PDB file of C-alpha atoms in Angstrom:
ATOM      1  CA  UNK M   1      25.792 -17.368 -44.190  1.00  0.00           C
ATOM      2  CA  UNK M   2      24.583 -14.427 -42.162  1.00  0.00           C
ATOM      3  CA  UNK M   3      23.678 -14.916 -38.417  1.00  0.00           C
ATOM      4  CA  UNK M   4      20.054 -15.687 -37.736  1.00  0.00           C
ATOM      5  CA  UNK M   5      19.045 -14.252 -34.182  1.00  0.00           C
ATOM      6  CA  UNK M   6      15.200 -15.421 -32.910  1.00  0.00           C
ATOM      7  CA  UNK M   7      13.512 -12.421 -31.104  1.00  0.00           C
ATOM      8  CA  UNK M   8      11.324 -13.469 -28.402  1.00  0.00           C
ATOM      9  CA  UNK M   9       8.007 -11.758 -28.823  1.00  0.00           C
ATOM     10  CA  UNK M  10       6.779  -9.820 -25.484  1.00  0.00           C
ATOM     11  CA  UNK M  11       3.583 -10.268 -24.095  1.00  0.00           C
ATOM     12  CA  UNK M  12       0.477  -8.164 -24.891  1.00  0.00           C
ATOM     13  CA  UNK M  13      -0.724  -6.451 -21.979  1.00  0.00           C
ATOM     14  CA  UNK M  14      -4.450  -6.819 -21.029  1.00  0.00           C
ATOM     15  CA  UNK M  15      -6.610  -4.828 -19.499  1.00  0.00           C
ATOM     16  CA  UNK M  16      -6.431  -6.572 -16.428  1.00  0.00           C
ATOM     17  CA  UNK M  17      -2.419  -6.171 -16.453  1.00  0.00           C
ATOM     18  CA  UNK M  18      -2.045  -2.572 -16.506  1.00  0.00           C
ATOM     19  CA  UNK M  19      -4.641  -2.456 -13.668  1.00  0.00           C
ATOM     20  CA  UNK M  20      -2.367  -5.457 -11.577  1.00  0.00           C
ATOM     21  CA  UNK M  21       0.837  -2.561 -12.281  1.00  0.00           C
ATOM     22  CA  UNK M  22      -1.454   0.470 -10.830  1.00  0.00           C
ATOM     23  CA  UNK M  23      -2.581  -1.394  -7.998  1.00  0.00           C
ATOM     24  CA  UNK M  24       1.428  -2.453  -7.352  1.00  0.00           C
ATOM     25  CA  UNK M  25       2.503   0.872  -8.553  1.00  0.00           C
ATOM     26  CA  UNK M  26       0.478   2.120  -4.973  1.00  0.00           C
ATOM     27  CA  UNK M  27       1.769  -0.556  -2.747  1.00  0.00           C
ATOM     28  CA  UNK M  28       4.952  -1.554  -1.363  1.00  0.00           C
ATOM     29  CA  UNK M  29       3.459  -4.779  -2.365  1.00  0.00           C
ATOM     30  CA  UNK M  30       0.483  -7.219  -2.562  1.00  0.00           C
ATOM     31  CA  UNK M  31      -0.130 -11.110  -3.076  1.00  0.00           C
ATOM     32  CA  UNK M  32      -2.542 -12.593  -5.225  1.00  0.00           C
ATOM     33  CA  UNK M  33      -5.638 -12.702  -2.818  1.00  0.00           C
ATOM     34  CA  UNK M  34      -5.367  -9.130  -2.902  1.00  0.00           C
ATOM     35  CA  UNK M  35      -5.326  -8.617  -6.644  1.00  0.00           C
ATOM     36  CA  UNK M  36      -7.879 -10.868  -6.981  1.00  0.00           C
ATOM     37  CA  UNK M  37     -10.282  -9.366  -4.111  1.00  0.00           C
ATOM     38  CA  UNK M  38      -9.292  -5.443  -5.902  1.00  0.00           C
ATOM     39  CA  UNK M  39     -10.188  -6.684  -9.582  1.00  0.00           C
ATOM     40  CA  UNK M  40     -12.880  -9.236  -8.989  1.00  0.00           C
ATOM     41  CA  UNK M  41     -10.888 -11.834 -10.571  1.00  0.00           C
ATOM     42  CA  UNK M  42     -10.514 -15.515  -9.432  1.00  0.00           C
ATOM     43  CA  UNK M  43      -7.223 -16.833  -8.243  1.00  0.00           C
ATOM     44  CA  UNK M  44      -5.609 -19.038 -10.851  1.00  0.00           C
ATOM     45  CA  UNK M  45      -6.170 -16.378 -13.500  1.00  0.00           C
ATOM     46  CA  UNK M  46      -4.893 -13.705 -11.739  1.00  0.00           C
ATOM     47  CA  UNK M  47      -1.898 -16.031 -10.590  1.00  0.00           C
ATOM     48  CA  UNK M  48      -1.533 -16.939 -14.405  1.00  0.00           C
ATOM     49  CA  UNK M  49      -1.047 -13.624 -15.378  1.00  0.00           C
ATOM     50  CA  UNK M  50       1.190 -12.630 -12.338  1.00  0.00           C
ATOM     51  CA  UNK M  51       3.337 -15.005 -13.301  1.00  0.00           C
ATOM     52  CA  UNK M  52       3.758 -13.708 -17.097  1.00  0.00           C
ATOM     53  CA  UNK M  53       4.164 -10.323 -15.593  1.00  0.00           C
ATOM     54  CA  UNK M  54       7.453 -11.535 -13.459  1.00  0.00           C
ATOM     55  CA  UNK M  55       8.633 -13.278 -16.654  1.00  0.00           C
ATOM     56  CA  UNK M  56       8.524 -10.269 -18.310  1.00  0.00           C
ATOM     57  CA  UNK M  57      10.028  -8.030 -15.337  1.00  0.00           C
ATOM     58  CA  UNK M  58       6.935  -5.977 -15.341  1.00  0.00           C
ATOM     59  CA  UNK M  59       6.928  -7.528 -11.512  1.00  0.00           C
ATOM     60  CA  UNK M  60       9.057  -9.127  -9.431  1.00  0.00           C
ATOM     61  CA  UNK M  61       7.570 -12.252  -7.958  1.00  0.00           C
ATOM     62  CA  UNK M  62       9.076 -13.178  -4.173  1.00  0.00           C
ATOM     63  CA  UNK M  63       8.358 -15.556  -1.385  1.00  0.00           C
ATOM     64  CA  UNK M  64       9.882 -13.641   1.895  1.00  0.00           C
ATOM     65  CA  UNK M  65       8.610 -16.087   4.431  1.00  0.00           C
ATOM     66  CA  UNK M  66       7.853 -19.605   4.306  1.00  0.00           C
ATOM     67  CA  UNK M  67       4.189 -20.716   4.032  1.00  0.00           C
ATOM     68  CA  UNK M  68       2.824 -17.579   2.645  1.00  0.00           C
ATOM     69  CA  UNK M  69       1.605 -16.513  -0.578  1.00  0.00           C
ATOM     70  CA  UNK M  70       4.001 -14.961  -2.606  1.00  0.00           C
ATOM     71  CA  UNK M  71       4.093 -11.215  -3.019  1.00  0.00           C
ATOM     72  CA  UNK M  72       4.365  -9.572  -6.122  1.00  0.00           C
ATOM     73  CA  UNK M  73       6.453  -5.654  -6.580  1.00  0.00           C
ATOM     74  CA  UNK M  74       6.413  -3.643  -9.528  1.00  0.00           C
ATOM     75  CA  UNK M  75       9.865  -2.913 -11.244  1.00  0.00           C
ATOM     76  CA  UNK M  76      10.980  -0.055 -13.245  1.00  0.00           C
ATOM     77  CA  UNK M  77      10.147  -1.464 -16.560  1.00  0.00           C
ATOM     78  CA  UNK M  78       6.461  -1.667 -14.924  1.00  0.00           C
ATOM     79  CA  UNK M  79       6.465   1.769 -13.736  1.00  0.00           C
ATOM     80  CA  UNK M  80       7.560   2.932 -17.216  1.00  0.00           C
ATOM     81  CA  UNK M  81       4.792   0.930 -19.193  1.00  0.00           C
ATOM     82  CA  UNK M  82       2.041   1.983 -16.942  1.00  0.00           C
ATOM     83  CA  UNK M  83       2.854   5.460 -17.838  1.00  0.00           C
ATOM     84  CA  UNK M  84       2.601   7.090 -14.200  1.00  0.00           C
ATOM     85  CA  UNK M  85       5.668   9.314 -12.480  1.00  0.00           C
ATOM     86  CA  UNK M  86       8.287   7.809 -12.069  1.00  0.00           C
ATOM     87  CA  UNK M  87       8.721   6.395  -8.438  1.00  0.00           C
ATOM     88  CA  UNK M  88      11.309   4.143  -6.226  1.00  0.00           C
ATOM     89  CA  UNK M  89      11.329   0.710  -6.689  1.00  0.00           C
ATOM     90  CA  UNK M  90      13.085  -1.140  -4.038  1.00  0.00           C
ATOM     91  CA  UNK M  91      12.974  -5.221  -2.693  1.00  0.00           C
ATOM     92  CA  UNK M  92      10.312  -5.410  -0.057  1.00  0.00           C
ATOM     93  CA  UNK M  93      12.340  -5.930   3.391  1.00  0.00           C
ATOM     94  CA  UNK M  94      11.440  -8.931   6.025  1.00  0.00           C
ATOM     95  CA  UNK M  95      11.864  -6.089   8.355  1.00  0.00           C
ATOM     96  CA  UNK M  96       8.978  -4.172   7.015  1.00  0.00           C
ATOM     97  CA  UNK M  97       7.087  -7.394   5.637  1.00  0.00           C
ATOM     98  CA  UNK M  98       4.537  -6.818   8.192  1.00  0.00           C
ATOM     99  CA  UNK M  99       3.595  -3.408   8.212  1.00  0.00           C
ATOM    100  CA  UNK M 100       3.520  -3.446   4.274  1.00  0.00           C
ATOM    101  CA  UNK M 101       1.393  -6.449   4.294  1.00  0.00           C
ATOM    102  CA  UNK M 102      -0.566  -4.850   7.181  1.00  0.00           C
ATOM    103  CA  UNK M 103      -1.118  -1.699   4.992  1.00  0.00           C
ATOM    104  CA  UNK M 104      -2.074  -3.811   2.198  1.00  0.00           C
ATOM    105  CA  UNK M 105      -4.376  -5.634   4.146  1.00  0.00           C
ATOM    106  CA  UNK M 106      -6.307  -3.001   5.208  1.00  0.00           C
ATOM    107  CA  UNK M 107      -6.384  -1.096   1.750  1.00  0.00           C
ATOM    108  CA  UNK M 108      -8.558  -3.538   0.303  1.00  0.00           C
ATOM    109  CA  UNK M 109     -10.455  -4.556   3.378  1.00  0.00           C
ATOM    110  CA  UNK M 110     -12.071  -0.669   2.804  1.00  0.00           C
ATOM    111  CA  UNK M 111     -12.368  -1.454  -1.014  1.00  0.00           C
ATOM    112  CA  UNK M 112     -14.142  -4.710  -0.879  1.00  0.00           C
ATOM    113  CA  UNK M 113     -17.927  -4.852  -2.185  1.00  0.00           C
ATOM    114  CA  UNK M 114     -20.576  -5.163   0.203  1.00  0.00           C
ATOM    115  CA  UNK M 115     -24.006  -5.377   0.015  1.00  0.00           C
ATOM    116  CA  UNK M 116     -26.538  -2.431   0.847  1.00  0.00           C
ATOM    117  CA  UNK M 117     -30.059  -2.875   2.332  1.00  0.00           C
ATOM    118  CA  UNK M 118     -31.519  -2.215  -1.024  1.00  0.00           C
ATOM    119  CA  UNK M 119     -29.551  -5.689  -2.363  1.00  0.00           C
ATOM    120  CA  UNK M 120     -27.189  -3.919  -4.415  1.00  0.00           C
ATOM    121  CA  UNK M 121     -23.408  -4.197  -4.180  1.00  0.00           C
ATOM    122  CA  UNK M 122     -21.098  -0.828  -3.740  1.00  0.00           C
ATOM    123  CA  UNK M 123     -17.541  -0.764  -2.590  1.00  0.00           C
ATOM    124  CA  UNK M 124     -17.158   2.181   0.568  1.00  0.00           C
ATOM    125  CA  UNK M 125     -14.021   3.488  -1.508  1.00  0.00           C
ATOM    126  CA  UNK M 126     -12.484   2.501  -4.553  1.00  0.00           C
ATOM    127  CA  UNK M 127      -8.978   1.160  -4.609  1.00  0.00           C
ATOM    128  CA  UNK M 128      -7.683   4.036  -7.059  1.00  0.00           C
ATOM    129  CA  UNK M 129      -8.837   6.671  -4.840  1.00  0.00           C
ATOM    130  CA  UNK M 130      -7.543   5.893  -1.803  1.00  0.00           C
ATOM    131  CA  UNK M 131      -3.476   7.442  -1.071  1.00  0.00           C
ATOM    132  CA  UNK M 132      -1.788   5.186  -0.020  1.00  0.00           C
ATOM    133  CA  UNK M 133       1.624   5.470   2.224  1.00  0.00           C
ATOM    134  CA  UNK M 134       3.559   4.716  -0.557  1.00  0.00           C
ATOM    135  CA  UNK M 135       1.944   7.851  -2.739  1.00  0.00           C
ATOM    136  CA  UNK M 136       2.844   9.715   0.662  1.00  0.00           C
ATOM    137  CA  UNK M 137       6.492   8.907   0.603  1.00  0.00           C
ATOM    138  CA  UNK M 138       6.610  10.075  -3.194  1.00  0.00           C
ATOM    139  CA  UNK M 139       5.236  13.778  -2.689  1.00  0.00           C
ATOM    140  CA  UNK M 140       7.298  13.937   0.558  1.00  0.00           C
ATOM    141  CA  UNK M 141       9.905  17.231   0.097  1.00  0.00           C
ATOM    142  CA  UNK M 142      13.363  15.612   1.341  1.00  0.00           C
ATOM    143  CA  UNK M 143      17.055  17.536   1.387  1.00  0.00           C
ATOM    144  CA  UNK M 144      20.152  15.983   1.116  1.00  0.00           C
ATOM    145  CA  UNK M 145      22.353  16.005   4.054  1.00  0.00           C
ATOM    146  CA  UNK M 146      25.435  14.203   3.161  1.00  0.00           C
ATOM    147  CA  UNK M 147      26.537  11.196   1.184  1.00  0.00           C
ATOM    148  CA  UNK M 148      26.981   7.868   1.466  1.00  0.00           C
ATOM    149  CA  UNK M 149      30.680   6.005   0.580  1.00  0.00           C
ATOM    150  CA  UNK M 150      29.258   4.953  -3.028  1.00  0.00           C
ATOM    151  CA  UNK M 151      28.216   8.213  -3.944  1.00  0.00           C
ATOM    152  CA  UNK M 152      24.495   7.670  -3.291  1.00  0.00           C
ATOM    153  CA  UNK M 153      22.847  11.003  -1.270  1.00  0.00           C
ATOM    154  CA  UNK M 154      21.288  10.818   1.879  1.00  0.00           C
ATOM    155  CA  UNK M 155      18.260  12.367   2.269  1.00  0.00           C
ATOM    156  CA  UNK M 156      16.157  13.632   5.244  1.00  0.00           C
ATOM    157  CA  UNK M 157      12.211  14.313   5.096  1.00  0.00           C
ATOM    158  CA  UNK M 158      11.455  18.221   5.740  1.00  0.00           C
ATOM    159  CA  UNK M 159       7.970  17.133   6.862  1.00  0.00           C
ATOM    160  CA  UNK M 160       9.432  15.042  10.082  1.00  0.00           C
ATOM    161  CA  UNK M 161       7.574  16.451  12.224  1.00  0.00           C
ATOM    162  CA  UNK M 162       4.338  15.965  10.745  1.00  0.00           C
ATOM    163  CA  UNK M 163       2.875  12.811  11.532  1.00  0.00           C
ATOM    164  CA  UNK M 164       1.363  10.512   8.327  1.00  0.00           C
ATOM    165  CA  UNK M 165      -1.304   8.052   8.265  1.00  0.00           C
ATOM    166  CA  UNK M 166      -0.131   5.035   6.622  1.00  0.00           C
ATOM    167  CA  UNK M 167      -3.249   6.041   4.394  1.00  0.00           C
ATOM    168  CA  UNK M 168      -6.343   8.232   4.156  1.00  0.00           C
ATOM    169  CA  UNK M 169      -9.618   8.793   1.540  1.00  0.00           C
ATOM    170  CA  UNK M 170     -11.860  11.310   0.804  1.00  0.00           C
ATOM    171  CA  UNK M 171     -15.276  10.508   0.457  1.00  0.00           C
ATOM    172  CA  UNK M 172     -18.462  12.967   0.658  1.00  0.00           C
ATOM    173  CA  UNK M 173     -16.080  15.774   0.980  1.00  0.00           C
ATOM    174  CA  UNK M 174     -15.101  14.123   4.275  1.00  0.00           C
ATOM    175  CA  UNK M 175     -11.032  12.930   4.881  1.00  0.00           C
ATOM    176  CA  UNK M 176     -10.700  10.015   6.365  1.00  0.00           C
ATOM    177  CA  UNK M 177      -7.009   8.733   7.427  1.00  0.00           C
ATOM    178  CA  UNK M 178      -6.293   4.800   7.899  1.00  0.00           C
ATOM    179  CA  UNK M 179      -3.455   3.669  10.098  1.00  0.00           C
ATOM    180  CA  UNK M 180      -2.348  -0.011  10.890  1.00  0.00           C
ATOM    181  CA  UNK M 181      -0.574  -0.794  13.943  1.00  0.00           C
ATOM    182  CA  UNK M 182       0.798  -3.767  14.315  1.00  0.00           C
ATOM    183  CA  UNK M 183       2.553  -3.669  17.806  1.00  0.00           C
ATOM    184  CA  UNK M 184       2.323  -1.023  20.341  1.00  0.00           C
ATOM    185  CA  UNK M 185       4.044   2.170  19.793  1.00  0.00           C
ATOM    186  CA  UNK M 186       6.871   3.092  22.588  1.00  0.00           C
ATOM    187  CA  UNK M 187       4.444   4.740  24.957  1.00  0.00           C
ATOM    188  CA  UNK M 188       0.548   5.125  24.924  1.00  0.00           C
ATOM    189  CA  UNK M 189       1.428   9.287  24.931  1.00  0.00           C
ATOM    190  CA  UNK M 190       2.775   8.012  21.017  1.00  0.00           C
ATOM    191  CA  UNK M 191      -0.557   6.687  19.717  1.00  0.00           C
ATOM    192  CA  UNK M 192      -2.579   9.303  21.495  1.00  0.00           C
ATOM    193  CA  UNK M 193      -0.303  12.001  19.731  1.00  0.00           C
ATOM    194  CA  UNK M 194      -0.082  10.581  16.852  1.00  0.00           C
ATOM    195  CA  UNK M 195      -4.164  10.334  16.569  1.00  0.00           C
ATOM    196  CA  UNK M 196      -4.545  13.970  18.051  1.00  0.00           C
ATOM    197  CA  UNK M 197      -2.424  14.994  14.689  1.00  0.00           C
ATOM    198  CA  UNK M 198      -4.904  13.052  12.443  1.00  0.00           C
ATOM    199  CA  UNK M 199      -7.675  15.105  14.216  1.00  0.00           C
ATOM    200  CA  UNK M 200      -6.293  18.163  12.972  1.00  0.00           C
ATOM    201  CA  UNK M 201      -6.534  17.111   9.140  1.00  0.00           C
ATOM    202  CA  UNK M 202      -8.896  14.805   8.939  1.00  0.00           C
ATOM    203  CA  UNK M 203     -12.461  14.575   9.470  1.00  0.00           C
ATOM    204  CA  UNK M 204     -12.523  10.683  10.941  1.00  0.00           C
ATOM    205  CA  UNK M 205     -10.114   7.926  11.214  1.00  0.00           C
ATOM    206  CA  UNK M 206      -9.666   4.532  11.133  1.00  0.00           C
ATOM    207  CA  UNK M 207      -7.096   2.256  12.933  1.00  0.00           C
ATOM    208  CA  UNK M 208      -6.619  -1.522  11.849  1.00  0.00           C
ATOM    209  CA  UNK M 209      -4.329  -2.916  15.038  1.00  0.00           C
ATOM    210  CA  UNK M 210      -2.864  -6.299  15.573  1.00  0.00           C
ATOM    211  CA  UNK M 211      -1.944  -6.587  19.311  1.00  0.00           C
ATOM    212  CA  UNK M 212      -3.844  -6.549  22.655  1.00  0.00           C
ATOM    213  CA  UNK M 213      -1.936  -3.760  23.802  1.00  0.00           C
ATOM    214  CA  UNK M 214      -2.774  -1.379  20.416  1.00  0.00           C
ATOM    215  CA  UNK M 215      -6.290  -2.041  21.652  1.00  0.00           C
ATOM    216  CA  UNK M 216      -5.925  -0.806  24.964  1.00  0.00           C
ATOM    217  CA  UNK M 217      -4.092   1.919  23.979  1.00  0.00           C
ATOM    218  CA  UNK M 218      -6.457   3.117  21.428  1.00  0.00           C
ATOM    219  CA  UNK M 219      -9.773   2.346  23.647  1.00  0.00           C
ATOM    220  CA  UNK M 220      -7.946   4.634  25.783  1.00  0.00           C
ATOM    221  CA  UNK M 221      -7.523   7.054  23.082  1.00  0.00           C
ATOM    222  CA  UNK M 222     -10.898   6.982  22.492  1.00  0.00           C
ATOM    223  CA  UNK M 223     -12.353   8.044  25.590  1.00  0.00           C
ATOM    224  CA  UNK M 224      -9.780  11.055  25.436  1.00  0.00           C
ATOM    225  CA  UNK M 225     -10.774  12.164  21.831  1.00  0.00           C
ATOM    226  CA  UNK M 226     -14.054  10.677  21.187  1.00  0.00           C
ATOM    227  CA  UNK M 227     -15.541   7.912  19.920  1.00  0.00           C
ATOM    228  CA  UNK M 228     -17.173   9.678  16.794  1.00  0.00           C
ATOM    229  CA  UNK M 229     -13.482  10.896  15.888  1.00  0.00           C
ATOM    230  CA  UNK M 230     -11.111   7.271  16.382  1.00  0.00           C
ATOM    231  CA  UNK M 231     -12.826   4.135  15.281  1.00  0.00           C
TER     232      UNK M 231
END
């Protein structure tokens, strides 16, 4: 009698799945409030079908600190079926947990519909369009400078002394870069430079801060560059 093996059948992918793996696909990562704010979506759907996505290791589904919502990464296998370049996929780190949620935060706080003074609903920028820092880390241009003891190479950005925006947009034909600070940077000379650089590339920017002293620093900032320039 010949061996009878069951095969377990995968899950179709909707619509609304490939779009969960391009929004993850841009993010270090992102919980279900933001998926469901992004996609219009309510929250027990779109935490159904995260949930089918981990079981099928399209995502990784992870609970880094206690009494928050989980966050969801994208793995290789997700990468792959989405059908974009390939790109790192690494854990999220309670070291950067944070600045990633942070990031997140503020990428769909600038994506969210909101109502004009005619009544109708438009979002200032879509999701899609906007680059985030993990689409900056994939384009950076990095050589390798030695090697680690298990073979792996160790590589060093050429572009370190160009300062990045944890984000930026382009809308109108106007660049705008987005930065989130959580806690103050080592001096106040730090955030000023680093917003003089954004100056030089981009038309306005935006900075989503977290501490009393980021504030001070950037009101600071302001006076020095201009209001119409730091927001």
């Amino acid at each position: 009698m010949s061996n009878y093996v069951a095969h377990k059948k995968g899950m179709n992918l909707t619509e609304f799945d490939n779009e969960v793996l391009k929004i993850l696909y841009k993010v270090e990562f992102a919980n279900v409030k933001h998926i469901a704010l992004i996609t219009g979506e309510n929250i027990d759907y779109c935490t159904g079908r995260l949930k089918k996505l981990a079981r099928e290791n399209y995502i990784v589904r992870l609970s880094l600190k206690s009494n928050e919502l989980a966050i969801n990464y994208i793995t290789k296998k997700g990468v792959t079926t989405v059908g974009l370049p390939p790109r790192n996929v690494r854990p999220p780190t309670l070291g950067r947990y944070e600045h990633s949620l942070g990031c997140a935060d503020m990428y769909v706080y600038f994506c969210l519909l909101r109502k004009l003074k005619d009544g109708s609903f438009a979002r200032f920028v879509r999701f899609g369009d906007i680059i985030s820092e993990r689409d900056f880390n994939a384009v950076r241009e990095l050589k390798e400078i030695g090697k680690k003891k298990n073979g792996q190479s160790i590589l060093k950005s050429l572009d370190f002394d160009i300062h990045r925006p944890d984000g930026y947009f382009v809308k109108n034909g106007k660049y705008y870069a987005l930065e989130f600070e959580r806690t103050p940077k080592s001096t106040y000379d730090k955030v000023r430079d680093n917003a003089l650089d954004n100056c030089k590339r981009f038309s306005k920017q935006f900075w989503v801060y977290d501490s009393k002293s980021v504030y001070n620093y950037l009101k600071k900032a302001q006076a020095e560059i201009g209001a119409d320039k730091l927001q």
